[in-house]
Every structure is written in structure tokens, then in C-alpha cells.
mmCIF file of C-alpha atoms in Angstrom:
data_model
loop_
_atom_site.group_PDB
_atom_site.id
_atom_site.type_symbol
_atom_site.label_atom_id
_atom_site.label_comp_id
_atom_site.label_asym_id
_atom_site.label_seq_id
_atom_site.Cartn_x
_atom_site.Cartn_y
_atom_site.Cartn_z
ATOM 1 C CA MET C 101 0.000 0.000 0.000
ATOM 2 C CA THR C 102 1.164 3.435 -0.756
ATOM 3 C CA ALA C 103 1.518 5.782 2.206
ATOM 4 C CA VAL C 104 -0.656 8.831 2.015
ATOM 5 C CA SER C 105 1.289 12.028 2.800
ATOM 6 C CA GLN C 106 -0.145 14.207 5.490
ATOM 7 C CA GLY C 107 -0.202 17.930 4.633
ATOM 8 C CA PRO C 108 -0.247 20.865 7.106
ATOM 9 C CA PRO C 109 -3.354 21.115 9.219
ATOM 10 C CA PRO C 110 -5.974 23.420 7.781
ATOM 11 C CA THR C 111 -6.147 26.931 9.206
ATOM 12 C CA PRO C 112 -9.162 27.208 11.491
ATOM 13 C CA VAL C 113 -11.809 29.495 10.156
ATOM 14 C CA PRO C 114 -13.090 31.934 12.818
ATOM 15 C CA GLY C 115 -16.494 30.803 13.738
ATOM 16 C CA PRO C 116 -19.108 32.094 16.113
ATOM 17 C CA VAL C 117 -17.378 30.517 19.122
ATOM 18 C CA THR C 118 -13.981 32.018 18.268
ATOM 19 C CA ASP C 119 -15.513 35.421 17.584
ATOM 20 C CA ARG C 120 -17.342 35.402 20.895
ATOM 21 C CA LYS C 121 -14.152 34.558 22.768
ATOM 22 C CA THR C 122 -12.199 37.291 20.993
ATOM 23 C CA MET C 123 -14.898 39.893 21.493
ATOM 24 C CA GLY C 124 -15.285 38.886 25.107
ATOM 25 C CA GLY C 125 -11.573 39.417 25.732
ATOM 26 C CA ARG C 126 -11.677 42.781 24.031
ATOM 27 C CA ARG C 127 -14.668 43.824 26.091
ATOM 28 C CA ARG C 128 -12.860 42.861 29.288
ATOM 29 C CA GLN C 129 -9.819 44.874 28.212
ATOM 30 C CA LEU C 130 -11.907 47.880 27.245
ATOM 31 C CA GLY C 131 -13.926 47.515 30.402
ATOM 32 C CA GLY C 132 -10.782 47.668 32.505
ATOM 33 C CA VAL C 133 -9.611 50.774 30.668
ATOM 34 C CA GLY C 134 -13.021 52.388 31.088
ATOM 35 C CA GLU C 135 -13.117 51.640 34.800
ATOM 36 C CA ASN C 136 -9.626 53.099 35.305
ATOM 37 C CA ALA C 137 -10.573 56.142 33.266
ATOM 38 C CA GLY C 138 -13.705 56.574 35.395
ATOM 39 C CA LYS C 139 -11.668 56.428 38.595
ATOM 40 C CA ALA C 140 -9.162 58.922 37.191
ATOM 41 C CA ASN C 141 -11.980 61.245 36.197
ATOM 42 C CA TRP C 142 -13.404 61.209 39.713
ATOM 43 C CA ILE C 143 -9.988 61.958 41.185
ATOM 44 C CA VAL C 144 -9.475 64.849 38.790
ATOM 45 C CA LYS C 145 -12.934 66.213 39.550
ATOM 46 C CA ALA C 146 -12.319 65.993 43.280
ATOM 47 C CA VAL C 147 -8.974 67.795 43.004
ATOM 48 C CA LEU C 148 -10.506 70.503 40.811
ATOM 49 C CA LEU C 149 -13.382 70.904 43.248
ATOM 50 C CA ILE C 150 -10.958 71.417 46.140
ATOM 51 C CA ILE C 151 -8.907 73.929 44.134
ATOM 52 C CA CYS C 152 -12.037 75.866 43.148
ATOM 53 C CA PHE C 153 -13.209 75.933 46.746
ATOM 54 C CA LEU C 154 -9.861 77.230 47.992
ATOM 55 C CA TRP C 155 -9.868 79.810 45.207
ATOM 56 C CA ILE C 156 -13.349 81.087 46.037
ATOM 57 C CA VAL C 157 -12.878 81.266 49.821
ATOM 58 C CA PRO C 158 -11.314 84.783 49.678
ATOM 59 C CA VAL C 159 -14.240 85.983 47.552
ATOM 60 C CA ILE C 160 -16.672 84.602 50.113
ATOM 61 C CA GLY C 161 -14.784 86.363 52.890
ATOM 62 C CA LEU C 162 -14.774 89.574 50.857
ATOM 63 C CA PHE C 163 -18.537 89.461 50.403
ATOM 64 C CA ILE C 164 -19.279 88.613 54.050
ATOM 65 C CA THR C 165 -17.074 91.458 55.274
ATOM 66 C CA SER C 166 -18.778 93.883 52.885
ATOM 67 C CA VAL C 167 -22.182 93.282 54.506
ATOM 68 C CA ARG C 168 -21.048 93.315 58.158
ATOM 69 C CA GLN C 169 -21.346 96.066 60.725
ATOM 70 C CA PRO C 170 -18.233 98.317 60.885
ATOM 71 C CA ASP C 171 -17.438 97.463 64.516
ATOM 72 C CA ALA C 172 -17.712 93.734 63.884
ATOM 73 C CA ALA C 173 -15.653 93.891 60.656
ATOM 74 C CA ASN C 174 -12.813 95.784 62.376
ATOM 75 C CA ALA C 175 -12.817 93.627 65.525
ATOM 76 C CA THR C 176 -13.329 90.023 64.362
ATOM 77 C CA GLY C 177 -12.699 87.870 61.302
ATOM 78 C CA TRP C 178 -15.375 87.188 58.733
ATOM 79 C CA TRP C 179 -15.541 83.484 59.629
ATOM 80 C CA THR C 180 -17.036 84.314 63.041
ATOM 81 C CA VAL C 181 -20.418 84.946 61.393
ATOM 82 C CA LEU C 182 -20.655 81.229 60.606
ATOM 83 C CA LYS C 183 -21.486 80.586 64.259
ATOM 84 C CA SER C 184 -24.816 82.412 63.916
ATOM 85 C CA PRO C 185 -25.455 83.200 60.238
ATOM 86 C CA LEU C 186 -29.178 83.861 60.815
ATOM 87 C CA ASP C 187 -28.531 86.732 63.224
ATOM 88 C CA ALA C 188 -29.854 89.683 61.209
ATOM 89 C CA THR C 189 -28.297 92.285 63.504
ATOM 90 C CA GLN C 190 -24.804 91.595 62.137
ATOM 91 C CA TRP C 191 -25.743 92.202 58.495
ATOM 92 C CA THR C 192 -26.076 95.586 56.784
ATOM 93 C CA LEU C 193 -26.076 97.170 53.312
ATOM 94 C CA ALA C 194 -24.969 100.550 54.605
ATOM 95 C CA ASN C 195 -21.402 99.878 53.451
ATOM 96 C CA TYR C 196 -22.443 99.800 49.797
ATOM 97 C CA THR C 197 -24.537 102.931 50.238
ATOM 98 C CA GLU C 198 -21.651 104.802 51.860
ATOM 99 C CA VAL C 199 -19.185 103.761 49.176
ATOM 100 C CA ALA C 200 -21.558 104.750 46.366
ATOM 101 C CA THR C 201 -22.568 108.137 47.785
ATOM 102 C CA GLU C 202 -19.741 109.473 49.943
ATOM 103 C CA SER C 203 -16.479 108.307 48.366
ATOM 104 C CA ASN C 204 -16.712 109.760 44.826
ATOM 105 C CA MET C 205 -16.830 106.210 43.538
ATOM 106 C CA PHE C 206 -18.910 107.152 40.502
ATOM 107 C CA ARG C 207 -16.326 109.721 39.374
ATOM 108 C CA ALA C 208 -13.539 107.181 39.934
ATOM 109 C CA PHE C 209 -15.552 104.664 37.907
ATOM 110 C CA ILE C 210 -15.651 107.042 34.935
ATOM 111 C CA ASN C 211 -11.948 107.798 35.339
ATOM 112 C CA SER C 212 -11.143 104.084 35.243
ATOM 113 C CA PHE C 213 -12.901 103.798 31.902
ATOM 114 C CA ALA C 214 -11.106 106.904 30.623
ATOM 115 C CA ILE C 215 -7.792 105.262 31.532
ATOM 116 C CA THR C 216 -8.480 101.668 30.550
ATOM 117 C CA LEU C 217 -10.110 101.996 27.131
ATOM 118 C CA PRO C 218 -7.329 104.012 25.412
ATOM 119 C CA ALA C 219 -4.632 101.997 27.210
ATOM 120 C CA THR C 220 -6.209 98.831 25.774
ATOM 121 C CA LEU C 221 -7.180 99.859 22.238
ATOM 122 C CA ILE C 222 -4.034 101.799 21.297
ATOM 123 C CA PRO C 223 -1.585 98.936 22.066
ATOM 124 C CA ILE C 224 -3.784 96.507 20.129
ATOM 125 C CA LEU C 225 -3.764 98.728 17.050
ATOM 126 C CA ILE C 226 -0.007 99.394 17.101
ATOM 127 C CA ALA C 227 0.891 95.797 17.984
ATOM 128 C CA ALA C 228 -1.310 94.437 15.181
ATOM 129 C CA PHE C 229 0.601 96.507 12.618
ATOM 130 C CA ALA C 230 3.933 95.376 14.092
ATOM 131 C CA ALA C 231 2.877 91.708 14.214
ATOM 132 C CA TYR C 232 1.825 91.830 10.559
ATOM 133 C CA ALA C 233 5.196 93.295 9.590
ATOM 134 C CA PHE C 234 7.113 90.685 11.590
ATOM 135 C CA THR C 235 5.068 87.880 10.035
ATOM 136 C CA PHE C 236 4.460 88.738 6.383
ATOM 137 C CA MET C 237 7.007 91.413 5.457
ATOM 138 C CA GLU C 238 10.679 90.793 4.699
ATOM 139 C CA PHE C 239 13.189 93.394 5.889
ATOM 140 C CA LYS C 240 16.720 93.360 7.211
ATOM 141 C CA GLY C 241 17.077 92.609 10.914
ATOM 142 C CA ARG C 242 13.474 91.482 11.324
ATOM 143 C CA ASP C 243 14.170 88.491 13.562
ATOM 144 C CA VAL C 244 16.718 90.373 15.682
ATOM 145 C CA LEU C 245 14.298 93.241 16.244
ATOM 146 C CA PHE C 246 11.506 90.827 17.186
ATOM 147 C CA ILE C 247 13.735 89.065 19.717
ATOM 148 C CA MET C 248 14.716 92.411 21.229
ATOM 149 C CA ILE C 249 11.064 93.409 21.643
ATOM 150 C CA VAL C 250 10.030 90.075 23.156
ATOM 151 C CA SER C 251 13.017 90.131 25.525
ATOM 152 C CA LEU C 252 11.503 93.225 27.154
ATOM 153 C CA LEU C 253 8.963 90.877 28.762
ATOM 154 C CA VAL C 254 11.590 89.792 31.291
ATOM 155 C CA VAL C 255 12.386 93.380 32.342
ATOM 156 C CA PRO C 256 10.429 94.397 35.494
ATOM 157 C CA ASN C 257 8.169 97.367 34.902
ATOM 158 C CA GLN C 258 9.185 98.874 38.232
ATOM 159 C CA VAL C 259 12.667 99.764 36.957
ATOM 160 C CA ALA C 260 11.122 102.229 34.472
ATOM 161 C CA LEU C 261 8.854 104.076 36.903
ATOM 162 C CA VAL C 262 11.405 106.564 38.260
ATOM 163 C CA PRO C 263 12.860 107.500 34.817
ATOM 164 C CA LEU C 264 9.332 107.889 33.437
ATOM 165 C CA LEU C 265 8.322 110.051 36.398
ATOM 166 C CA GLN C 266 11.274 112.367 35.794
ATOM 167 C CA LEU C 267 10.629 112.465 32.050
ATOM 168 C CA TYR C 268 6.931 113.231 32.510
ATOM 169 C CA GLY C 269 7.844 115.958 34.982
ATOM 170 C CA GLN C 270 9.923 117.717 32.331
ATOM 171 C CA PHE C 271 6.981 117.702 29.894
ATOM 172 C CA GLY C 272 4.345 118.481 32.533
ATOM 173 C CA LEU C 273 2.473 115.203 32.059
ATOM 174 C CA ASN C 274 2.374 114.052 35.698
ATOM 175 C CA GLY C 275 -1.160 113.933 37.036
ATOM 176 C CA THR C 276 -2.745 113.639 33.566
ATOM 177 C CA PHE C 277 -4.335 110.756 31.694
ATOM 178 C CA PRO C 278 -1.718 110.710 28.867
ATOM 179 C CA ALA C 279 0.981 109.873 31.421
ATOM 180 C CA VAL C 280 -0.864 106.702 32.438
ATOM 181 C CA TRP C 281 -1.792 105.871 28.840
ATOM 182 C CA LEU C 282 1.808 106.035 27.661
ATOM 183 C CA ALA C 283 3.051 103.951 30.589
ATOM 184 C CA HIS C 284 0.525 101.167 30.036
ATOM 185 C CA ILE C 285 1.041 101.228 26.272
ATOM 186 C CA GLY C 286 4.788 100.825 26.666
ATOM 187 C CA PHE C 287 4.486 98.081 29.287
ATOM 188 C CA GLY C 288 1.898 96.105 27.320
ATOM 189 C CA MET C 289 3.368 96.382 23.839
ATOM 190 C CA PRO C 290 5.877 93.456 23.991
ATOM 191 C CA LEU C 291 3.227 90.978 25.121
ATOM 192 C CA ALA C 292 0.777 92.247 22.500
ATOM 193 C CA ILE C 293 3.285 91.861 19.668
ATOM 194 C CA PHE C 294 4.262 88.381 20.859
ATOM 195 C CA ILE C 295 0.661 87.124 21.083
ATOM 196 C CA LEU C 296 -0.463 88.598 17.762
ATOM 197 C CA ARG C 297 2.658 87.545 15.877
ATOM 198 C CA SER C 298 2.332 83.964 17.199
ATOM 199 C CA TYR C 299 -1.250 83.866 15.984
ATOM 200 C CA MET C 300 -0.603 85.413 12.579
ATOM 201 C CA ALA C 301 2.220 82.919 11.980
ATOM 202 C CA THR C 302 -0.430 80.159 11.950
ATOM 203 C CA LEU C 303 -2.403 81.794 9.123
ATOM 204 C CA PRO C 304 -1.957 80.161 5.681
ATOM 205 C CA LYS C 305 0.645 81.876 3.521
ATOM 206 C CA GLU C 306 -1.515 81.190 0.471
ATOM 207 C CA LEU C 307 -4.049 83.707 1.790
ATOM 208 C CA ILE C 308 -1.498 86.526 1.692
ATOM 209 C CA GLU C 309 -0.003 85.392 -1.615
ATOM 210 C CA SER C 310 -3.413 85.326 -3.296
ATOM 211 C CA ALA C 311 -4.031 88.875 -2.087
ATOM 212 C CA LYS C 312 -0.708 89.961 -3.621
ATOM 213 C CA VAL C 313 -1.635 88.303 -6.911
ATOM 214 C CA ASP C 314 -4.906 90.239 -6.932
ATOM 215 C CA GLY C 315 -2.946 93.465 -6.508
ATOM 216 C CA ALA C 316 -3.825 94.163 -2.862
ATOM 217 C CA THR C 317 -1.440 96.360 -0.920
ATOM 218 C CA HIS C 318 -0.161 95.474 2.542
ATOM 219 C CA PHE C 319 -2.605 97.946 4.057
ATOM 220 C CA THR C 320 -5.575 96.352 2.274
ATOM 221 C CA THR C 321 -4.404 92.843 3.134
ATOM 222 C CA PHE C 322 -3.983 93.835 6.767
ATOM 223 C CA TRP C 323 -7.418 95.399 7.215
ATOM 224 C CA ARG C 324 -9.527 93.138 5.009
ATOM 225 C CA LEU C 325 -7.885 89.737 5.484
ATOM 226 C CA VAL C 326 -5.628 89.540 8.536
ATOM 227 C CA ILE C 327 -7.608 91.574 11.071
ATOM 228 C CA PRO C 328 -10.950 89.728 10.567
ATOM 229 C CA VAL C 329 -9.338 86.306 11.068
ATOM 230 C CA SER C 330 -7.210 87.519 14.014
ATOM 231 C CA VAL C 331 -10.149 88.412 16.252
ATOM 232 C CA PRO C 332 -9.424 85.578 18.765
ATOM 233 C CA ALA C 333 -5.859 86.785 19.341
ATOM 234 C CA LEU C 334 -6.984 90.411 19.558
ATOM 235 C CA ALA C 335 -9.628 89.486 22.114
ATOM 236 C CA SER C 336 -7.110 87.467 24.144
ATOM 237 C CA PHE C 337 -4.755 90.401 24.514
ATOM 238 C CA ALA C 338 -7.673 92.776 25.095
ATOM 239 C CA ILE C 339 -8.687 90.711 28.133
ATOM 240 C CA PHE C 340 -5.131 90.698 29.486
ATOM 241 C CA GLN C 341 -4.590 94.408 28.978
ATOM 242 C CA PHE C 342 -8.035 95.495 30.166
ATOM 243 C CA LEU C 343 -7.827 93.536 33.416
ATOM 244 C CA TRP C 344 -4.257 94.662 34.033
ATOM 245 C CA VAL C 345 -4.985 98.361 33.530
ATOM 246 C CA TRP C 346 -8.361 98.281 35.317
ATOM 247 C CA ASN C 347 -6.885 96.623 38.417
ATOM 248 C CA ASP C 348 -3.625 98.607 38.403
ATOM 249 C CA LEU C 349 -2.801 100.632 41.498
ATOM 250 C CA LEU C 350 0.946 101.256 41.267
ATOM 251 C CA VAL C 351 1.084 103.121 37.942
ATOM 252 C CA ALA C 352 -2.069 105.109 38.693
ATOM 253 C CA LEU C 353 -0.837 106.046 42.162
ATOM 254 C CA ILE C 354 2.556 107.212 40.849
ATOM 255 C CA PHE C 355 1.482 109.155 37.757
ATOM 256 C CA LEU C 356 -1.989 110.328 38.864
ATOM 257 C CA GLY C 357 -2.277 110.048 42.610
ATOM 258 C CA PRO C 358 -5.370 111.015 44.624
ATOM 259 C CA GLY C 359 -7.457 113.758 43.112
ATOM 260 C CA GLU C 360 -9.951 114.438 40.372
ATOM 261 C CA ASN C 361 -8.343 111.971 37.945
ATOM 262 C CA GLU C 362 -7.969 109.069 40.366
ATOM 263 C CA PRO C 363 -9.285 105.670 39.196
ATOM 264 C CA MET C 364 -11.223 103.210 41.319
ATOM 265 C CA THR C 365 -8.129 101.451 42.659
ATOM 266 C CA VAL C 366 -6.692 104.683 44.084
ATOM 267 C CA ASN C 367 -10.107 105.637 45.428
ATOM 268 C CA LEU C 368 -10.392 102.280 47.179
ATOM 269 C CA ALA C 369 -6.953 102.648 48.737
ATOM 270 C CA GLY C 370 -8.085 105.949 50.229
ATOM 271 C CA LEU C 371 -11.070 104.384 51.992
ATOM 272 C CA ILE C 372 -8.873 102.932 54.731
ATOM 273 C CA GLY C 373 -8.295 105.300 57.620
ATOM 274 C CA GLN C 374 -4.985 106.093 59.273
ATOM 275 C CA GLN C 375 -5.856 103.748 62.128
ATOM 276 C CA GLY C 376 -6.544 100.863 59.753
ATOM 277 C CA GLN C 377 -10.316 101.105 60.066
ATOM 278 C CA GLY C 378 -12.704 100.888 57.141
ATOM 279 C CA TRP C 379 -12.136 97.353 55.914
ATOM 280 C CA GLN C 380 -15.876 96.944 55.367
ATOM 281 C CA LEU C 381 -15.754 99.852 52.889
ATOM 282 C CA ILE C 382 -12.779 98.366 51.063
ATOM 283 C CA THR C 383 -14.586 95.087 50.567
ATOM 284 C CA ALA C 384 -17.795 96.787 49.435
ATOM 285 C CA GLY C 385 -15.877 98.913 46.975
ATOM 286 C CA GLY C 386 -14.013 95.828 45.801
ATOM 287 C CA PHE C 387 -17.235 94.356 44.482
ATOM 288 C CA PHE C 388 -17.884 97.554 42.534
ATOM 289 C CA THR C 389 -14.519 97.151 40.813
ATOM 290 C CA MET C 390 -15.187 93.475 40.028
ATOM 291 C CA ILE C 391 -18.337 94.056 37.987
ATOM 292 C CA VAL C 392 -16.759 95.365 34.780
ATOM 293 C CA PRO C 393 -13.848 92.852 34.603
ATOM 294 C CA LEU C 394 -16.284 89.976 35.056
ATOM 295 C CA ILE C 395 -18.483 91.262 32.241
ATOM 296 C CA VAL C 396 -15.476 91.708 29.937
ATOM 297 C CA PHE C 397 -14.058 88.254 30.661
ATOM 298 C CA LEU C 398 -17.372 86.396 30.353
ATOM 299 C CA SER C 399 -18.210 88.141 27.076
ATOM 300 C CA LEU C 400 -14.796 87.427 25.482
ATOM 301 C CA GLN C 401 -13.892 84.070 27.027
ATOM 302 C CA ARG C 402 -14.802 82.089 23.882
ATOM 303 C CA PHE C 403 -12.172 84.071 21.977
ATOM 304 C CA PHE C 404 -9.701 83.862 24.851
ATOM 305 C CA ILE C 405 -9.127 80.095 24.618
ATOM 306 C CA ARG C 406 -8.893 80.145 20.823
ATOM 307 C CA GLY C 407 -6.334 82.925 20.887
ATOM 308 C CA MET C 408 -4.201 81.252 23.557
ATOM 309 C CA VAL C 409 -3.942 77.854 21.833
ATOM 310 C CA ALA C 410 -3.636 79.197 18.284
ATOM 311 C CA GLY C 411 0.157 79.140 18.219
ATOM 312 C CA SER C 412 0.557 75.791 19.966
ATOM 313 C CA VAL C 413 -0.629 73.557 17.106
ATOM 314 C CA LYS C 414 0.016 74.266 13.470
ATOM 315 C CA GLY C 415 -1.489 72.506 10.528
#
């Protein structure tokens, strides 16, 4: 008899049983990953909740102090009201009334707008022109000049206050709005150029080249193409600059000081007496100063995130 040769065993065809086993293993693996991800999410949420609570505690203390009686606010801490929060005798709205009517807060509110709006819009306009030049125009020493401007971010602003004060004194600018405008414009310009240039560098070069082919000048390209698509970056810097200038005390105190042109920050600093009394007025006035920055941030926050992450990913 002739021996029959045995070939290699046939490859098993995946059937329903094999498929069920494979899918079951995959489900177990995915289930383990999902469970770990769920645990990680709860840990992250708990940590974020604790951080948010710690962050908001000073705001809670600020509000409680603003509605306390003056004697109680100057003698005890705000947390003492938690022992008897339903005691109506320790609460009052007279602090807000006194701040609004007797401290020239309304005039200081108008002055803050008169300082903040020009000190925010002018740097944006100048920095947008500079960022366009650094991004889309070729000229000798462009990169060196950009590095020099950005390097000014590491220079403390305080080192320029005394020279500026002397310079303004020679031109008679001390105590006027232009003195504060120029100081904030100079301090904010490096950051504005850096943010806008980083954003414009992510724009497609074909957009600018097509405008050149159509005969558009740099001015037309800047206003009709670059500015409309750069709104997120412009809004991001506007938030930074607006909040910085609105909440500034040092520059306003040095170049304006107390008087008719004082902003809200200087007005608030003057509410404290020489003996350290008046903390309830400071806290009440603090909530007046918080209203406008909150409105600005909440209205522009959707642009803020887009402008901040624009230069991080390209393509």
C-alpha cells in the first residue's frame, strides 16, 4: 500500500465561538480601561473641586465682610459669622450705600474707563501693525528686532517708573491721563506683539499670496484679510490688557495720585483710615470694581481660549 502524505493542518476558520471569545476578551480589556478612566476622572474632579473651593474662599470672605457692621468687621474675622449666620443684627447694606454716595466712587468709575479703554485699544492697534510686519514682510534685521522686543517681557516694569516720572515731569504730564496711557502702552506692547505675531504665523501663507496676486497692498491685506481672522488673538490680549490696567494701582498712584483723575483702585486705597479702620468699605468697593472685569471676561472668554492655543498647534 502506498503511504498517504499528510499535509499541514488546515487553518481554522473563525467561527461564532472564536468570535465570541475574541470579542469577550476585548470587552474585558476595554472595560478595565473604562473603569480606570472613570476612577481617574473622579480623582481629577475631586482635586478641581478642592482647588475651586480654595480659590473662592477669599471671595466669600470679601462678600461677608462687605455686609457686616463696621465694629464687627474691624474687631473680628469674617468666619465668626458662621457661628450664627441667621442673626440679622450683624448684616447691613450701609457699606455699599456709603461707598456709592460718599467716596466719589462714581467719578472714579468714569476715570477708570477713561484710563483703561485708550490703554487697551491703542496697544492693540499698534501691535497688530507690528505683528503683521514681523510675520508677512521681509526686511533686514526682522528676527533680531523681534527678539529684542520680546526680551523686554523679562524686564520688570518697576525699573522704568522713576525715569518715566522724571521724564513726565519735564513735559508736565504728571497727574494727567496721557501719562498713564503712555506707561501702560509701553508696558503692554511686547506681550501684544508676541501674542499677535504667534497667531498670525499660523495663518496660511496662500491667503497673503493670493491677495498679492490680486494686486492688494499690505494695508488692504492687513485690514480686510488679517484683522478679521485675528479676532481671537486680539480678544485674548484685550482681556489681558483690560484687566491689568483696570486693576492697576501702582502706575495710577505714581502718575496720577489722589485727586480728580484718580481711578477706582486709588479711590479704594483711600477708603482705609490712618488707624486701619474701614475694611468693610474696602470690601464693598471691591465688588464695585469686580463688575466690569467679570463682564469683559465672560463676554470674550470664547475668543480667549482660541487665541491662547492658536500658536501651539500648526497645521
